[in-house]
Amino acid sequence: MDPEFGVGTAPRKRASWRTTLLLAYQSLGVVYGDLSISPLYVYKSTFAEDITHSETNEEIYGALCFVFWTLTLIPLIKYVTIVLRADDNGEGGTFALYSLICRHANVSLLPNRQVADEELSTYKLEYPPEVAQRSRVKEWMEKHKKLHTALLVMVMIGTCMVIGDGVLTPAISVFSAVSGLELSLSKDQHEYAVIPITCAILVFLFALQHYGTHRVGFLFAPIVLSWLLCMSAIGLYNIIHWNPHVYQALNPSYMITFLKKTRKSGWMSLGGILLCMTGSEAMFADLGHFSYSAIQLAFTSLVYPSLILGYMGQAAYLSKHHNFDASYQIGFYIAVPESVRWPVLVLAILASVVGSQAIISGTFSIINQSQSLSCFPRVKVVHTSDKIHGQIYIPEVNWMLMILCIAVTVGFRNTKHMGNASGLAVITVMLVTTCLMSVVIMLCWHRSPLLALAFFLFFGSIEALYFSASLIKFLEGAWVPILLSLILLAVMFLWHHVTIKKYEYDMHSKVTLEWLLALGDKLGMVRVPGIGLVYTDLTSGVPANFSRFVTNLPAFHRVLVFVCVKSVPVPHVLPAERYLVGRVGPPGHCSYRCIVRYGYRDVHQNVDSFETELVESLATFIKLDALFRCSDAGEPRDSSCYERENALTVIGSNPLRRHLGYDDSHDGVSSSAYETRADADSVNGIELAAAPAPAIKKQVRFAVESRSPGVDERVLEELRELCEAREAGTAFILGHSHVQTKPGSSVLKKLAVGVGYNFLRRNCRGPDVALRVPPASLLEVGMVYVL
């Protein structure tokens, strides 16, 4: 596994059975923590108020039957058998499905798309483009622009519900685990002990996020494994000891009997039963960290049987016990033998913490993906591990999740309302996955629309049944995920909409190449030493923020680079394919364009490595440009050879750099900015030194053979200028934007854009933080966008 870019950066090889077993074991702590603790609260939520446990056992048998078939149809058949196969270069989740769809059909709303993006090695299609062109569904989706927006909104809804689940799952998991104290304490003691203990555990859990999970992650799998084995053993004991014939309740006829007897109350109680699927989406979302075979093996051989035994054991115990003083005792701990109740309680709390950690990490991950696709305001992303891909921490989101999680715990104080809220969030995400998967079956797998419709109707009808049962409990807790989702959806859609409009404004306001070339000494313009990196979202033309900069300050750097950092609809971009470099004007102008491409799961580089790689890429491009673009000996070396501004070259291929004499393995201490050397073979070498560090200077060396027919003194001079500019320092020029509405705009637009967006812009991280620009080298140019 590539420690920085993950398993999706290279073609997957068939793993050995030992590797698969190891990954399956590790997946227990990351993928199945949430799903494995669901028996703590499923029956408790089901029998909260809607239905009662009678002497006939029809209710408990019906609930067990629903749980069994729900776990079989949704996690086992839908996810393990079908959805896990829809991976995006090994990655899974909502954005993986959206990325697949956008690559197979032109339905993306992201700006600055380029044909060159389709040449990325991770931009693979299931079928050749000529086959994909025949799809009528594709033509229909590309034709109707409103479908593009509807598709993105659907993805946003799924994202919002995942974030809502990040609030609700830790609350209900830890609360349900701690609720085991109710059997050992009086009612008064229980009320005053469970809530404070739950809140203390939650505060401790969120406070540890800053340190990352890699230090204690090795404990997660043993904890979940111990919990699953413990739950299986208790379930098996209850089945043998209390009711060996409980397996008969798996007959689907018990579901019909259940609904006939309980009617509307039974239908409403399905909102508690659906909690048995909590965490199923994690199998798909965390696919990139493991493999399909490992996740499939872990679920089918251990997780699924353990869950079934656990639920059957509880049902077996309850089928012989009916006289409970309080409804809250119909839960997990009542079926645990008293002699092992305290060890099980401790193990359950540990397992609930592991399950909560998984959903919190998943929330950070999906927000980071949303941010990379311009669907979420900029937040600070901290990478807590240099070795483990995907270990991130977002401070602002972490503390907001903690506050909301504690508020839910203190506000609801019972499993019923928490279960109603969590159930709606879980089932909504599953419905979104079903809808997106139906589109993937048609567009990406090129299966019959009838097959996609059958998939949608079969699984969609099951999930719609559970969704309706959750939605009917709006006033009993289900309003929480709806309210959170509406607020988040408004924020995400507003941010994305204004980002698109700002890009369109920049496209109309950009200046021409002729204007840039006309900025000469005759206009009083001065070229100062150093490298100027002008950040823009444009992939062509000169951005308006630069024209505003030179209008107010008639000077710019000797080496000018227009940098566009963009996201592409793939999970990872290989380092060798990250940079697209081209000229802006003739060689003597020393102006370039560099497009830096990241996938939606990629880790952005720190500024030191970015500067070094950027200068390396420019130097490599200069030599490529000299050797190949004007390789004909008789062709005159005038500016006409370089004026194709949109002609960009991928820089970073290691074989190509070795062909050009690039030495990318040399690191040492340099005493000078650059040196020009001549040896017996007449090889001229130039060394670039990075910005000085307290003890060590990074050094980059590249060499140009002076006897090569494609190289002349102009190239050497251009390389020397690049060296001198690098030593003089680098300035980062960014636009500081303010958005206002056009005169005559509606009140809603003025409130949304003028007030809402500007509030988010002022209170969220600036682009300099997202791009990791050092404050000492930052130059901000004020820009007013009139939308």
mmCIF file of N, CA, C and O in Angstrom, residues 308-340:
data_model
loop_
_atom_site.group_PDB
_atom_site.id
_atom_site.type_symbol
_atom_site.label_atom_id
_atom_site.label_comp_id
_atom_site.label_asym_id
_atom_site.label_seq_id
_atom_site.Cartn_x
_atom_site.Cartn_y
_atom_site.Cartn_z
ATOM 1 N N ILE A 308 -26.412 -12.608 13.824
ATOM 2 C CA ILE A 308 -27.606 -13.465 13.825
ATOM 3 C C ILE A 308 -27.714 -14.237 15.138
ATOM 4 O O ILE A 308 -28.798 -14.324 15.753
ATOM 5 N N LEU A 309 -26.603 -14.785 15.616
ATOM 6 C CA LEU A 309 -26.626 -15.509 16.894
ATOM 7 C C LEU A 309 -26.979 -14.573 18.041
ATOM 8 O O LEU A 309 -27.720 -14.954 18.963
ATOM 9 N N GLY A 310 -26.452 -13.358 17.997
ATOM 10 C CA GLY A 310 -26.762 -12.403 19.057
ATOM 11 C C GLY A 310 -28.236 -12.056 19.112
ATOM 12 O O GLY A 310 -28.854 -12.059 20.190
ATOM 13 N N TYR A 311 -28.826 -11.763 17.943
ATOM 14 C CA TYR A 311 -30.263 -11.424 17.911
ATOM 15 C C TYR A 311 -31.130 -12.630 18.260
ATOM 16 O O TYR A 311 -32.143 -12.503 18.962
ATOM 17 N N MET A 312 -30.759 -13.805 17.788
ATOM 18 C CA MET A 312 -31.530 -15.016 18.110
ATOM 19 C C MET A 312 -31.447 -15.333 19.599
ATOM 20 O O MET A 312 -32.444 -15.759 20.210
ATOM 21 N N GLY A 313 -30.275 -15.113 20.198
ATOM 22 C CA GLY A 313 -30.137 -15.358 21.623
ATOM 23 C C GLY A 313 -31.007 -14.443 22.454
ATOM 24 O O GLY A 313 -31.650 -14.878 23.430
ATOM 25 N N GLN A 314 -31.048 -13.162 22.095
ATOM 26 C CA GLN A 314 -31.924 -12.230 22.809
ATOM 27 C C GLN A 314 -33.381 -12.648 22.666
ATOM 28 O O GLN A 314 -34.155 -12.610 23.630
ATOM 29 N N ALA A 315 -33.782 -13.012 21.433
ATOM 30 C CA ALA A 315 -35.164 -13.421 21.207
ATOM 31 C C ALA A 315 -35.488 -14.699 21.979
ATOM 32 O O ALA A 315 -36.601 -14.845 22.520
ATOM 33 N N ALA A 316 -34.540 -15.635 22.059
ATOM 34 C CA ALA A 316 -34.768 -16.867 22.806
ATOM 35 C C ALA A 316 -34.996 -16.571 24.285
ATOM 36 O O ALA A 316 -35.881 -17.169 24.931
ATOM 37 N N TYR A 317 -34.205 -15.677 24.852
ATOM 38 C CA TYR A 317 -34.382 -15.318 26.260
ATOM 39 C C TYR A 317 -35.726 -14.619 26.483
ATOM 40 O O TYR A 317 -36.475 -14.952 27.405
ATOM 41 N N LEU A 318 -36.043 -13.651 25.613
ATOM 42 C CA LEU A 318 -37.282 -12.888 25.792
ATOM 43 C C LEU A 318 -38.517 -13.759 25.571
ATOM 44 O O LEU A 318 -39.585 -13.471 26.130
ATOM 45 N N SER A 319 -38.390 -14.805 24.761
ATOM 46 C CA SER A 319 -39.553 -15.664 24.512
ATOM 47 C C SER A 319 -39.970 -16.431 25.761
ATOM 48 O O SER A 319 -41.096 -16.932 25.837
ATOM 49 N N LYS A 320 -39.090 -16.532 26.755
ATOM 50 C CA LYS A 320 -39.400 -17.221 28.008
ATOM 51 C C LYS A 320 -39.538 -16.266 29.192
ATOM 52 O O LYS A 320 -39.758 -16.707 30.326
ATOM 53 N N HIS A 321 -39.416 -14.954 28.933
ATOM 54 C CA HIS A 321 -39.531 -13.957 29.992
ATOM 55 C C HIS A 321 -40.434 -12.834 29.488
ATOM 56 O O HIS A 321 -40.132 -12.207 28.462
ATOM 57 N N HIS A 322 -41.502 -12.602 30.224
ATOM 58 C CA HIS A 322 -42.478 -11.612 29.767
ATOM 59 C C HIS A 322 -42.813 -10.561 30.816
ATOM 60 O O HIS A 322 -43.279 -9.470 30.463
ATOM 61 N N ASN A 323 -42.633 -10.836 32.047
ATOM 62 C CA ASN A 323 -43.058 -9.923 33.110
ATOM 63 C C ASN A 323 -41.918 -8.984 33.485
ATOM 64 O O ASN A 323 -41.146 -9.226 34.405
ATOM 65 N N PHE A 324 -41.808 -7.902 32.716
ATOM 66 C CA PHE A 324 -40.804 -6.888 33.012
ATOM 67 C C PHE A 324 -41.475 -5.687 33.651
ATOM 68 O O PHE A 324 -42.590 -5.288 33.274
ATOM 69 N N ASP A 325 -40.774 -5.049 34.596
ATOM 70 C CA ASP A 325 -41.333 -3.879 35.270
ATOM 71 C C ASP A 325 -41.306 -2.646 34.380
ATOM 72 O O ASP A 325 -42.131 -1.771 34.498
ATOM 73 N N ALA A 326 -40.322 -2.565 33.517
ATOM 74 C CA ALA A 326 -40.187 -1.383 32.664
ATOM 75 C C ALA A 326 -39.811 -1.828 31.258
ATOM 76 O O ALA A 326 -39.116 -2.821 31.058
ATOM 77 N N SER A 327 -40.266 -1.062 30.285
ATOM 78 C CA SER A 327 -40.018 -1.435 28.891
ATOM 79 C C SER A 327 -38.545 -1.327 28.529
ATOM 80 O O SER A 327 -38.074 -2.018 27.636
ATOM 81 N N TYR A 328 -37.813 -0.465 29.256
ATOM 82 C CA TYR A 328 -36.417 -0.300 28.871
ATOM 83 C C TYR A 328 -35.586 -1.537 29.175
ATOM 84 O O TYR A 328 -34.448 -1.651 28.741
ATOM 85 N N GLN A 329 -36.129 -2.478 29.949
ATOM 86 C CA GLN A 329 -35.376 -3.688 30.245
ATOM 87 C C GLN A 329 -35.409 -4.693 29.098
ATOM 88 O O GLN A 329 -34.708 -5.700 29.150
ATOM 89 N N ILE A 330 -36.248 -4.451 28.091
ATOM 90 C CA ILE A 330 -36.211 -5.311 26.900
ATOM 91 C C ILE A 330 -35.044 -4.841 26.050
ATOM 92 O O ILE A 330 -35.191 -4.031 25.149
ATOM 93 N N GLY A 331 -33.887 -5.322 26.364
ATOM 94 C CA GLY A 331 -32.689 -4.902 25.666
ATOM 95 C C GLY A 331 -31.641 -5.973 25.704
ATOM 96 O O GLY A 331 -31.916 -7.152 25.971
ATOM 97 N N PHE A 332 -30.420 -5.580 25.460
ATOM 98 C CA PHE A 332 -29.343 -6.555 25.350
ATOM 99 C C PHE A 332 -28.943 -7.124 26.709
ATOM 100 O O PHE A 332 -28.783 -8.340 26.861
ATOM 101 N N TYR A 333 -28.796 -6.255 27.685
ATOM 102 C CA TYR A 333 -28.200 -6.691 28.949
ATOM 103 C C TYR A 333 -29.104 -7.610 29.759
ATOM 104 O O TYR A 333 -28.615 -8.379 30.587
ATOM 105 N N ILE A 334 -30.416 -7.544 29.535
ATOM 106 C CA ILE A 334 -31.313 -8.413 30.297
ATOM 107 C C ILE A 334 -31.072 -9.880 29.958
ATOM 108 O O ILE A 334 -31.340 -10.779 30.765
ATOM 109 N N ALA A 335 -30.552 -10.134 28.750
ATOM 110 C CA ALA A 335 -30.300 -11.506 28.315
ATOM 111 C C ALA A 335 -28.884 -11.981 28.625
ATOM 112 O O ALA A 335 -28.511 -13.087 28.260
ATOM 113 N N VAL A 336 -28.090 -11.112 29.271
ATOM 114 C CA VAL A 336 -26.720 -11.477 29.620
ATOM 115 C C VAL A 336 -26.724 -12.129 31.000
ATOM 116 O O VAL A 336 -27.276 -11.571 31.952
ATOM 117 N N PRO A 337 -26.136 -13.309 31.159
ATOM 118 C CA PRO A 337 -26.063 -13.939 32.487
ATOM 119 C C PRO A 337 -25.424 -13.006 33.503
ATOM 120 O O PRO A 337 -24.449 -12.311 33.202
ATOM 121 N N GLU A 338 -25.994 -12.980 34.691
ATOM 122 C CA GLU A 338 -25.559 -12.012 35.692
ATOM 123 C C GLU A 338 -24.101 -12.195 36.076
ATOM 124 O O GLU A 338 -23.405 -11.222 36.411
ATOM 125 N N SER A 339 -23.584 -13.391 35.996
ATOM 126 C CA SER A 339 -22.206 -13.652 36.407
ATOM 127 C C SER A 339 -21.175 -12.979 35.505
ATOM 128 O O SER A 339 -20.044 -12.712 35.933
ATOM 129 N N VAL A 340 -21.540 -12.699 34.252
ATOM 130 C CA VAL A 340 -20.594 -12.064 33.318
ATOM 131 C C VAL A 340 -21.071 -10.684 32.881
ATOM 132 O O VAL A 340 -20.532 -10.121 31.932
#
